Coordinates of C-alpha atoms and ligand atoms in Angstrom, one line a residue:
M18 CA 352.9 211.5 76.0
Q19 CA 354.8 208.3 76.3
V20 CA 353.4 204.9 77.0
L21 CA 355.3 202.6 79.2
L22 CA 354.5 199.0 78.5
A23 CA 354.8 196.6 81.5
R24 CA 357.6 194.1 81.4
E25 CA 355.2 191.2 81.1
N26 CA 352.3 191.2 78.6
G27 CA 350.4 189.0 76.1
F28 CA 348.8 185.6 76.5
C29 CA 350.0 183.1 79.2
F30 CA 350.6 179.6 77.9
G31 CA 347.3 178.3 79.3
V32 CA 345.3 180.9 77.3
K33 CA 347.4 180.3 74.2
K34 CA 346.7 176.6 74.4
A35 CA 343.0 177.1 74.9
V36 CA 342.6 179.4 72.0
E37 CA 344.7 177.2 69.7
L38 CA 342.7 174.1 70.6
T39 CA 339.4 175.8 70.0
E40 CA 340.6 177.2 66.6
A41 CA 341.9 173.8 65.6
A42 CA 338.5 172.2 66.5
A43 CA 336.7 174.9 64.4
E44 CA 339.0 174.3 61.4
S45 CA 338.1 170.6 61.4
G46 CA 334.6 171.6 60.2
A47 CA 332.8 170.1 63.2
S48 CA 330.1 171.9 65.2
V49 CA 332.2 173.4 68.0
H50 CA 330.8 174.6 71.4
N51 CA 332.7 176.4 74.1
L52 CA 331.4 175.6 77.5
G53 CA 331.4 179.2 78.8
Q54 CA 334.0 181.7 77.5
V55 CA 337.1 179.6 76.7
V56 CA 339.1 182.4 78.2
H57 CA 337.8 185.6 79.9
N58 CA 338.3 188.0 77.0
P59 CA 335.5 189.5 74.8
T60 CA 337.8 190.0 71.8
I61 CA 338.8 186.4 71.7
S62 CA 335.2 185.3 72.2
R63 CA 334.2 187.4 69.1
R64 CA 337.0 186.1 67.0
L65 CA 336.0 182.5 67.8
E66 CA 332.4 183.3 67.2
D67 CA 333.3 184.5 63.7
R68 CA 334.8 181.1 63.1
G69 CA 331.5 179.5 64.0
V70 CA 332.2 178.5 67.6
K71 CA 329.1 178.7 69.8
V72 CA 329.3 179.6 73.5
I73 CA 326.9 177.4 75.6
K74 CA 326.2 177.6 79.3
D75 CA 325.2 173.9 79.7
V76 CA 326.3 170.7 78.0
A77 CA 322.7 169.9 77.2
E78 CA 322.7 172.8 74.7
A79 CA 325.0 170.8 72.4
S80 CA 323.2 168.1 70.4
E81 CA 326.3 167.1 68.4
G82 CA 329.9 167.8 67.6
V83 CA 332.6 169.0 69.9
V84 CA 332.6 170.6 73.4
V85 CA 335.7 172.5 74.4
I86 CA 336.4 172.6 78.1
R87 CA 337.6 176.1 79.0
A88 CA 341.0 177.0 80.4
H89 CA 339.5 177.3 83.9
G90 CA 338.4 173.6 83.9
V91 CA 335.2 172.0 85.0
P92 CA 334.0 169.7 87.8
P93 CA 334.2 165.9 87.0
R94 CA 330.4 165.6 86.6
V95 CA 330.5 168.0 83.6
R96 CA 333.2 165.9 81.9
R97 CA 331.1 162.8 82.5
E98 CA 328.1 164.4 81.0
I99 CA 329.9 165.4 77.8
E100 CA 331.0 161.7 77.4
Q101 CA 327.6 160.3 78.3
R102 CA 325.9 162.5 75.6
G103 CA 328.3 161.0 73.0
L104 CA 329.9 164.4 72.3
E105 CA 333.6 164.8 71.5
C106 CA 335.5 166.5 74.3
V107 CA 338.4 168.8 73.7
D108 CA 340.0 169.5 77.0
A109 CA 341.6 173.0 77.1
T110 CA 342.0 173.1 80.9
C111 CA 345.3 174.8 81.7
S112 CA 347.9 172.3 83.0
L113 CA 348.3 174.4 86.2
V114 CA 344.5 174.2 86.8
L115 CA 344.7 170.4 86.3
R116 CA 347.4 170.3 88.8
A117 CA 345.3 172.2 91.3
Q118 CA 342.4 169.9 90.7
R119 CA 344.6 166.8 91.4
F120 CA 345.9 168.3 94.7
T121 CA 342.3 169.2 95.7
K122 CA 341.2 165.7 95.1
Q123 CA 344.2 164.3 97.0
L124 CA 343.3 166.4 100.0
A125 CA 339.7 165.3 99.9
D126 CA 340.7 161.6 99.6
E127 CA 343.0 162.0 102.5
G128 CA 340.2 163.3 104.7
Y129 CA 341.2 167.0 104.9
T130 CA 338.6 169.8 105.1
V131 CA 339.6 171.6 101.9
V132 CA 339.9 175.3 102.2
I133 CA 339.9 177.0 98.8
L134 CA 341.0 180.6 98.4
G135 CA 339.0 182.1 95.6
T136 CA 335.8 183.7 94.3
P137 CA 333.0 181.2 94.9
D138 CA 331.3 181.5 91.5
H139 CA 334.4 181.8 89.4
P140 CA 334.5 178.9 86.9
E141 CA 337.9 177.7 88.1
V142 CA 336.6 177.6 91.7
V143 CA 333.4 175.8 90.6
G144 CA 335.6 173.2 89.0
L145 CA 337.9 172.9 92.1
K146 CA 334.8 172.4 94.3
G147 CA 333.9 169.4 92.2
F148 CA 337.1 167.7 93.4
A149 CA 337.0 168.8 97.0
G150 CA 334.4 166.4 98.3
K151 CA 331.6 167.4 100.7
D152 CA 333.8 168.8 103.3
H153 CA 335.1 172.0 101.8
V154 CA 334.8 175.8 102.2
V155 CA 335.6 178.7 99.8
V156 CA 337.0 181.9 101.3
E157 CA 337.8 185.1 99.5
T158 CA 338.2 187.8 102.1
E159 CA 340.0 188.1 105.4
E160 CA 336.6 188.6 107.1
Q161 CA 335.5 185.2 105.6
W162 CA 338.6 183.3 106.7
N163 CA 338.5 184.9 110.2
A164 CA 335.1 183.2 110.5
L165 CA 336.5 179.7 109.8
P166 CA 336.0 177.2 112.7
K167 CA 338.7 175.0 114.3
M168 CA 339.5 172.1 112.1
K169 CA 341.1 168.7 112.8
K170 CA 342.7 168.4 109.3
A171 CA 342.8 171.3 107.0
G172 CA 344.1 171.3 103.4
V173 CA 344.6 174.6 101.7
V174 CA 344.7 175.4 97.9
S175 CA 344.0 178.5 95.9
Q176 CA 342.4 179.7 92.7
S177 CA 345.3 180.3 90.3
T178 CA 344.8 184.0 90.0
Q179 CA 344.7 184.9 93.7
P180 CA 347.4 187.2 94.9
P181 CA 350.3 185.4 96.7
W182 CA 350.1 187.6 99.7
A183 CA 346.5 186.6 100.3
F184 CA 347.4 182.9 100.1
T185 CA 350.3 183.3 102.5
A186 CA 348.0 185.2 105.0
L187 CA 345.3 182.5 104.7
V188 CA 347.8 179.7 105.3
A189 CA 349.2 181.5 108.4
H190 CA 345.6 181.9 109.7
V191 CA 344.5 178.3 109.1
A192 CA 347.7 177.1 110.9
T193 CA 346.2 178.7 114.0
L194 CA 342.9 176.7 113.6
A195 CA 344.0 173.2 112.4
Q196 CA 345.5 170.3 114.4
E197 CA 347.0 169.0 111.1
M198 CA 347.5 171.0 107.9
K199 CA 348.6 170.4 104.4
V200 CA 349.2 173.1 101.8
F201 CA 349.5 173.1 98.1
N202 CA 350.5 176.4 96.6
T203 CA 348.4 176.5 93.4
V204 CA 348.8 180.2 92.8
C205 CA 349.8 180.6 89.1
P206 CA 353.5 181.8 88.7
V207 CA 352.6 183.5 85.5
T208 CA 350.0 185.7 87.2
V209 CA 352.5 186.4 90.0
K210 CA 355.0 187.6 87.4
R211 CA 352.3 189.8 85.9
Q212 CA 351.5 191.2 89.3
V213 CA 355.1 192.0 89.9
A214 CA 355.3 193.8 86.5
A215 CA 352.2 195.8 87.5
T216 CA 353.9 196.8 90.8
E217 CA 357.0 197.9 89.0
L218 CA 354.9 199.9 86.6
A219 CA 353.2 201.6 89.5
E220 CA 356.6 202.7 90.8
Q221 CA 357.2 204.6 87.5
V222 CA 353.9 206.3 86.6
R223 CA 350.9 207.9 88.2
T224 CA 348.3 206.5 85.8
I225 CA 348.0 203.0 84.6
V226 CA 345.6 201.6 81.9
V227 CA 344.8 197.9 82.4
V228 CA 343.4 196.1 79.4
G229 CA 341.4 192.8 79.8
G230 CA 338.0 191.2 80.1
K231 CA 335.8 192.8 82.8
N232 CA 335.3 189.2 84.1
S233 CA 339.0 188.4 84.0
A234 CA 340.1 187.7 87.6
N235 CA 343.8 188.2 86.9
T236 CA 343.1 191.5 85.1
R237 CA 341.0 192.8 88.0
E238 CA 343.9 191.9 90.3
L239 CA 346.3 194.1 88.3
V240 CA 343.8 197.0 88.8
N241 CA 343.6 196.3 92.5
L242 CA 347.4 196.2 92.8
A243 CA 347.9 199.6 91.0
R244 CA 345.2 201.2 93.2
M245 CA 346.6 199.7 96.4
R246 CA 349.8 201.6 95.5
G247 CA 347.9 204.9 95.2
R248 CA 347.9 205.0 91.4
S249 CA 344.9 205.9 89.1
A250 CA 344.1 202.7 87.4
Y251 CA 341.5 202.3 84.6
H252 CA 340.2 198.9 83.5
I253 CA 339.1 198.8 79.8
E254 CA 338.5 195.9 77.4
N255 CA 339.5 197.8 74.2
A256 CA 340.8 201.1 72.8
D257 CA 337.2 202.5 72.3
E258 CA 336.7 202.6 76.0
L259 CA 339.6 204.8 76.7
R260 CA 338.7 208.3 77.9
A261 CA 340.9 211.3 77.1
E262 CA 340.5 212.9 80.6
W263 CA 342.1 209.8 82.3
V264 CA 345.5 210.4 80.6
A265 CA 345.3 214.2 80.2
G266 CA 348.3 216.1 81.4
E267 CA 350.5 213.0 81.9
D268 CA 354.0 212.7 80.5
T269 CA 354.0 208.9 80.8
V270 CA 351.1 206.5 81.1
G271 CA 351.6 202.8 82.2
L272 CA 350.0 200.1 80.2
I273 CA 349.5 196.4 81.1
G274 CA 347.2 193.6 80.0
G275 CA 345.8 190.5 81.6
T276 CA 347.0 187.0 80.7
S277 CA 344.1 186.6 78.3
T278 CA 344.5 190.0 76.5
P279 CA 345.8 189.7 72.9
M280 CA 348.8 191.8 72.1
D281 CA 347.1 193.5 69.2
T282 CA 344.3 194.8 71.5
L283 CA 347.0 196.2 73.8
L284 CA 348.9 197.8 71.0
E285 CA 345.7 199.5 69.7
V286 CA 345.3 201.0 73.2
K287 CA 348.9 202.1 73.1
Q288 CA 348.4 203.9 69.8
R289 CA 345.2 205.5 71.1
I290 CA 347.0 206.9 74.2
E291 CA 349.8 208.2 72.0
A292 CA 347.3 209.8 69.6
L293 CA 345.6 211.6 72.6
G294 CA 349.0 212.8 73.7
A295 CA 349.6 214.2 70.2
E296 CA 346.2 216.0 70.1
E297 CA 347.0 217.5 73.6
R298 CA 350.3 218.9 72.3
T299 CA 348.6 220.4 69.2
A300 CA 345.9 222.0 71.3
A301 CA 348.3 223.5 73.8
P302 CA 348.8 227.3 73.5
A303 CA 352.2 228.2 71.8
Ligands
LIG412 S1 346.8 182.4 84.2 FE1 348.0 180.7 84.9 S2 346.6 179.1 85.5 FE2 345.4 180.6 84.3 S3 345.4 179.9 82.2 FE3 347.2 181.2 82.4 S4 348.9 179.9 83.0 FE4 347.0 178.7 83.4

């Protein structure tokens, strides 16, 4: 059994920066807190925990030391709270998320109703909402955006990991509702490349194993893409979750990871699939 790795894999630059900044803070000897998982990957969270980094849900849980803002960013009030409590703030917000936050604020300042494409409770969207003023709405499904009212001025942005086709469809729809419209395309090009790689993989194999945090939006999108193309796609966080029956009888299995999946986790899964293939060959009647 062969394993075909997708053309794009490994950390994106935003995840790499967030992990490096947290590690550097931990090495300084300070008491380091991640405000939520710094990136959506359990392996990374465990590694940082082993270095003494604590994950907190609320700034109030940190009485001293450093608070690291996750790659997904936070609303402005959270950053203010970190400063007001006299804690050191390490900002690991991805530069592309910062850019989306700036555009969102600009739309709110210019009087647009901000329409955000995203999952309402995803940390990145929670952060964007903090920049969107009172007049904003979050939509995730076609059903939700079909229920949008007519608007005088509508400004559209997106959570970075949303599929580009959904953003295009939403923009086309809002154009039919708004007298005036402004659009900032804040879909992350790195996740788009990863989605293209998943699509290419789906053209070459029947079964795809997708590795990444169960709460990782971009990983889940890769699973959706593979399934939309009629492939069997299995989402796992590590090699221990792989089941032999998923890959049984396959000559080639596709393998791809989310943008916060470490390469070593991906390579462990690759080895496990190859080992299952070898067992299958040995067990086959001569
Ligand atoms: S997926 Fe894109 S937006 Fe998210 S952290 Fe990586 S580079 Fe930044």
